CSV table of C-alpha atoms in Angstrom, one decimal:
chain,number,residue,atom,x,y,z
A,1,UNK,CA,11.9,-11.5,-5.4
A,2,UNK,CA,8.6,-10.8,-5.2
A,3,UNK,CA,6.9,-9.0,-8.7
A,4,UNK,CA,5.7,-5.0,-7.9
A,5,UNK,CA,2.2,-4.3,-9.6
A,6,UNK,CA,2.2,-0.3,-10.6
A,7,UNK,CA,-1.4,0.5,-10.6
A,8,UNK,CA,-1.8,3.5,-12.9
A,9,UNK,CA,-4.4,6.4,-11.1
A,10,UNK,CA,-6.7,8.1,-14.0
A,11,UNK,CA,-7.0,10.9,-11.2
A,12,UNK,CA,-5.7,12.3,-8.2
A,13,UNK,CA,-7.9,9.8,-5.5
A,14,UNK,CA,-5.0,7.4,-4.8
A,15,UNK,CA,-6.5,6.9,-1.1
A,16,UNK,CA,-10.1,5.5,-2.6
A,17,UNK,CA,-8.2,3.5,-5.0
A,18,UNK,CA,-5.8,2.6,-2.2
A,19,UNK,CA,-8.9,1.6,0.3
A,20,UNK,CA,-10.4,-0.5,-2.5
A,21,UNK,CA,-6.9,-2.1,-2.8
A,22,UNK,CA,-6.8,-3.0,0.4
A,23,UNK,CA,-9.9,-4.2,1.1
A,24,UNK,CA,-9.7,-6.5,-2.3
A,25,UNK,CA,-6.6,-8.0,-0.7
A,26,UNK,CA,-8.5,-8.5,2.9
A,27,UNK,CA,-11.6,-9.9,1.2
A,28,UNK,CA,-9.0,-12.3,-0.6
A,29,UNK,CA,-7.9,-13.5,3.3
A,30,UNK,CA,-4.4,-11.7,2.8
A,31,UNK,CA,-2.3,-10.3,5.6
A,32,UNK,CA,-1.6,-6.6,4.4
A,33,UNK,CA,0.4,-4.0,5.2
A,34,UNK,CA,-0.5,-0.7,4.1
A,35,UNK,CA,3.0,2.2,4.1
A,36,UNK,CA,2.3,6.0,4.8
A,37,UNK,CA,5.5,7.6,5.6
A,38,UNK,CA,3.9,10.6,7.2
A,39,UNK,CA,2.3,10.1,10.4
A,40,UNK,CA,-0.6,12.5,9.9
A,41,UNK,CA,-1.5,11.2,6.8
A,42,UNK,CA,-1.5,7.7,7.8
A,43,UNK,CA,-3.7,9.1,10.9
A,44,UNK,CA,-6.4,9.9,8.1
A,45,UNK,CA,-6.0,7.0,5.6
A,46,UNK,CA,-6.7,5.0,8.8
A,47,UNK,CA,-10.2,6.9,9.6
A,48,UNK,CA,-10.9,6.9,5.8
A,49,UNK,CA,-10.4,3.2,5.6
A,50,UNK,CA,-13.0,2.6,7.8
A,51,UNK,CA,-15.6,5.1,6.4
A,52,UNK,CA,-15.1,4.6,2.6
A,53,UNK,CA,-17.7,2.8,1.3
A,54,UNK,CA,-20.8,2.5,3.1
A,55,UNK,CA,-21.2,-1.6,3.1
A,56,UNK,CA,-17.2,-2.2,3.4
A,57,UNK,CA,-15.7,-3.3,6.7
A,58,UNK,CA,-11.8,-4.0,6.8
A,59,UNK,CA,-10.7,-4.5,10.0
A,60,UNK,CA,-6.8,-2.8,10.7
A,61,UNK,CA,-4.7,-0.9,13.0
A,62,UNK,CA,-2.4,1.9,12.7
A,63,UNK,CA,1.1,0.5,13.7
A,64,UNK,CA,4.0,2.8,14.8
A,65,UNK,CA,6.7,-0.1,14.4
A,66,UNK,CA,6.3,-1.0,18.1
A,67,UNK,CA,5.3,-5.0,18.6
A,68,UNK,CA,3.2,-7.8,17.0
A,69,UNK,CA,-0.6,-6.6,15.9
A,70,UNK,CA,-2.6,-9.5,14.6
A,71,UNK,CA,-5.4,-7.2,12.7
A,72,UNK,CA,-5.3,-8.3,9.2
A,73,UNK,CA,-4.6,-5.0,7.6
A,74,UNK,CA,-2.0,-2.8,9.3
A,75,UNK,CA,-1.4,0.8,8.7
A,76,UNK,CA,2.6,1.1,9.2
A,77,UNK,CA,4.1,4.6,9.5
A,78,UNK,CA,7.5,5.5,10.5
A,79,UNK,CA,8.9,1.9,10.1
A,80,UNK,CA,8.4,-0.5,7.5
A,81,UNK,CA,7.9,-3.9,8.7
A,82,UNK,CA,5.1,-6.7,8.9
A,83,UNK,CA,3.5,-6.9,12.4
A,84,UNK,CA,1.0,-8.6,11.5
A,85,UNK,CA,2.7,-11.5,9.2
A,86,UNK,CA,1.5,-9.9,6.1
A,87,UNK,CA,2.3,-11.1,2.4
A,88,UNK,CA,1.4,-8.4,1.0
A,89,UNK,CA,2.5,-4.4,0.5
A,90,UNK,CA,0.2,-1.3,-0.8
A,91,UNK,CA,2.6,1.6,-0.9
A,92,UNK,CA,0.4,4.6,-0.7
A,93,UNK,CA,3.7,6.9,-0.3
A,94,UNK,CA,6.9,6.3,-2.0
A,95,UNK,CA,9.8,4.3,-0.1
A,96,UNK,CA,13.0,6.2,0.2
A,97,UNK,CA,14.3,2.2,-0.5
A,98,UNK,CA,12.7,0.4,-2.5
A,99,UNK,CA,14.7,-2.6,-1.2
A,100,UNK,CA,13.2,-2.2,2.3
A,101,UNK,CA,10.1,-4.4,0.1
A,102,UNK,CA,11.7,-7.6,-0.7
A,103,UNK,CA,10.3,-9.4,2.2
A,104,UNK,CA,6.7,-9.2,0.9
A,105,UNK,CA,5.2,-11.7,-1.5
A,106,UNK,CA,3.3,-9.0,-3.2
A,107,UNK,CA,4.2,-5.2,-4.0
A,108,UNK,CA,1.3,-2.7,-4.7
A,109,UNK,CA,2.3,0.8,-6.0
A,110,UNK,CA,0.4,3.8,-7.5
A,111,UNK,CA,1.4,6.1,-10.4
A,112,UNK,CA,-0.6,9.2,-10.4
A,113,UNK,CA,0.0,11.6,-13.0
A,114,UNK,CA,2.9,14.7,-12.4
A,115,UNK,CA,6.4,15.0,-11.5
A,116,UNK,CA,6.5,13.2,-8.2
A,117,UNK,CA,6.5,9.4,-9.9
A,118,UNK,CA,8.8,10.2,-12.7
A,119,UNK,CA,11.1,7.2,-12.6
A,120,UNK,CA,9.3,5.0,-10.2
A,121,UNK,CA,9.4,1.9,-12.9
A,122,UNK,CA,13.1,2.5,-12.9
A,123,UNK,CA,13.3,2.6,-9.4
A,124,UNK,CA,12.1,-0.7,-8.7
A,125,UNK,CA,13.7,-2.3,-11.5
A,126,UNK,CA,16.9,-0.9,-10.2
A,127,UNK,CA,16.4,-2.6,-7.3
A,128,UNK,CA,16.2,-5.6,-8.4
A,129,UNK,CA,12.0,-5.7,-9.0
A,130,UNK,CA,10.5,-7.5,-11.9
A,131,UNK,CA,7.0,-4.5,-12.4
A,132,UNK,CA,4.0,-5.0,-14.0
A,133,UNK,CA,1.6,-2.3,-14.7
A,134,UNK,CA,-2.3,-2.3,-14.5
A,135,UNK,CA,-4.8,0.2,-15.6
């Protein structure tokens, strides 16, 4: 099972940090999928991932769970799955199951700071998740 990186935030942009994640991973050649469980939200980390930083390009597609998509960075919302053959998972909101991540090689999370991540470790390890932490 595949180890889940918690990326500790300092402050309250998780969707910068998220975008610089992602496009880390992309400039790295790999296949991402990025999880927003609401649908207007993902709407907007879509449009922000494209806009930024000013020299950045990361080409991706918002992805309903409806067929294949062969952009190297897919935006999922609704249903977690991996389109586009991706290895790797940014979680920019939490999983109701964490479980539903085992397929993927690689696990991103974000801990920002309140009451809304309080046992997030624990919920991964619980699931069987081996979780480092970074910053």
């Amino acid at each position: 099972m595949a180890d889940v990186t918690l990326h500790r935030l300092a402050g309250t942009k998780k969707a910068l940090e998220a975008c610089r994640l992602v496009e880390r991973l992309y400039l790295a050649g790999t296949r991402t999928v990025v999880w927003i469980a609401d649908p207007g939200r993902a709407g907007m980390f879509d449009a922000y991932l494209w806009t930024f930083a000013q020299p950045s390009f990361v080409p991706h597609a918002l992805w309903n769970g409806q067929g294949a998509c062969d952009d190297p960075v897919v935006v999922a919302t609704g249903v977690l799955g991996s389109p586009n053959g991706a290895s790797a998972l940014v979680i920019v909101d939490r999983l109701a199951d964490p479980s539903q991540a085992a397929p993927f090689d690689e696990i991103h999370d974000f801990v920002a700071q309140g009451p809304e991540v309080e046992g997030k470790k624990e919920s991964w390890e619980q699931a069987g998740f081996t979780v480092r932490e970074r910053g």
